[in-house]
Short mmCIF file of C-alpha atoms in Angstrom, two decimals:
data_model
loop_
_atom_site.label_atom_id
_atom_site.label_comp_id
_atom_site.label_asym_id
_atom_site.label_seq_id
_atom_site.Cartn_x
_atom_site.Cartn_y
_atom_site.Cartn_z
CA MET A 922 -40.73 10.72 14.74
CA ASN A 923 -40.79 12.83 17.73
CA ARG A 924 -37.98 10.88 18.41
CA LEU A 925 -36.09 10.43 15.50
CA ASN A 926 -35.79 14.22 16.04
CA HIS A 927 -34.37 13.72 19.34
CA ILE A 928 -31.34 11.24 17.62
CA LEU A 929 -31.03 13.17 14.61
CA ASN A 930 -29.85 16.30 16.41
CA ASP A 931 -27.87 14.73 19.72
CA SER A 932 -24.32 16.69 19.29
CA GLN A 933 -22.94 13.51 20.49
CA PHE A 934 -24.92 10.28 17.95
CA ARG A 935 -23.83 12.63 15.21
CA GLY A 936 -19.99 12.72 15.91
CA ILE A 937 -19.99 9.18 16.21
CA PHE A 938 -22.16 8.22 13.57
CA PHE A 939 -19.94 10.93 11.46
CA GLN A 940 -16.91 9.61 12.05
CA LEU A 941 -17.65 5.32 11.53
CA LEU A 942 -18.59 6.65 7.97
CA MET A 943 -15.74 8.44 8.23
CA CYS A 944 -13.80 4.70 8.68
CA ALA A 945 -15.67 3.17 6.63
CA GLY A 946 -14.69 5.70 3.79
CA LEU A 947 -11.18 5.47 4.81
CA LEU A 948 -10.40 1.51 4.71
CA LEU A 949 -13.18 1.15 2.47
CA SER A 950 -10.54 3.95 0.00
CA GLY A 951 -7.62 1.66 1.80
CA TYR A 952 -9.40 -1.61 0.25
CA TRP A 953 -9.94 0.16 -3.37
CA LEU A 954 -5.82 1.05 -3.09
CA PHE A 955 -4.70 -1.98 -3.17
CA GLU A 956 -6.66 -4.12 -5.24
CA ASN A 957 -6.13 -2.18 -8.03
CA THR A 958 -2.28 -2.32 -7.16
CA LEU A 959 -2.64 -5.94 -6.95
CA THR A 960 -4.55 -5.82 -10.64
CA ASN A 961 -2.26 -3.59 -12.45
CA LEU A 962 1.23 -5.07 -11.86
CA ALA A 963 0.05 -9.09 -11.96
CA ASN A 964 -1.58 -7.75 -15.50
CA GLN A 965 2.10 -6.30 -16.52
CA GLY A 966 4.31 -9.91 -15.60
CA LYS A 967 5.57 -7.99 -11.85
CA SER A 968 4.48 -8.98 -8.28
CA LEU A 969 4.33 -6.16 -5.15
CA GLY A 970 8.09 -7.92 -3.24
CA PHE A 971 11.23 -8.93 -2.87
CA ASP A 972 12.47 -11.28 -5.44
CA PHE A 973 14.31 -8.89 -7.33
CA LEU A 974 16.99 -8.67 -3.89
CA THR A 975 17.77 -12.07 -5.54
CA THR A 976 18.01 -12.16 -9.30
CA THR A 977 20.88 -10.39 -11.29
CA SER A 978 20.53 -6.73 -12.78
CA GLY A 979 20.85 -7.82 -15.92
CA PHE A 980 23.59 -4.89 -16.91
CA GLN A 981 27.13 -4.08 -16.08
CA ILE A 982 27.28 -2.49 -12.11
CA ILE A 983 30.51 -0.38 -12.81
CA PRO A 984 33.91 -1.36 -10.91
CA THR A 985 34.18 0.23 -7.12
CA LEU A 986 34.80 0.31 -3.91
CA GLY A 987 32.55 -1.82 -3.30
CA THR A 988 32.67 -4.47 -6.11
CA TRP A 989 35.81 -5.58 -4.96
CA VAL A 990 35.00 -6.18 -1.56
CA PHE A 991 31.07 -8.27 -2.05
CA ASP A 992 33.27 -10.50 -4.88
CA TYR A 993 31.18 -8.52 -7.16
CA GLU A 994 31.29 -10.86 -10.86
CA VAL A 995 29.07 -9.62 -13.94
CA GLY A 996 26.09 -12.37 -14.26
CA LYS A 997 26.42 -13.96 -11.50
CA SER A 998 26.41 -11.08 -7.89
CA THR A 999 23.36 -10.60 -6.74
#
């Protein structure tokens, strides 16, 4: 019992223990957030990525200098 008291009252041990506890909590929170995000996106039929860059917009873009420079075509350009 005396040895356990000595370990629990050691400031270096407590510092390391609580830092490890905090790191584990942050890692678990990050994992939960990531998994929850992916699950909710999958339930809505959406994905996490850059696939939207290769699909058409679904609406007409107002003609600007950029649409003339890059040969924009309605319904074809991404």
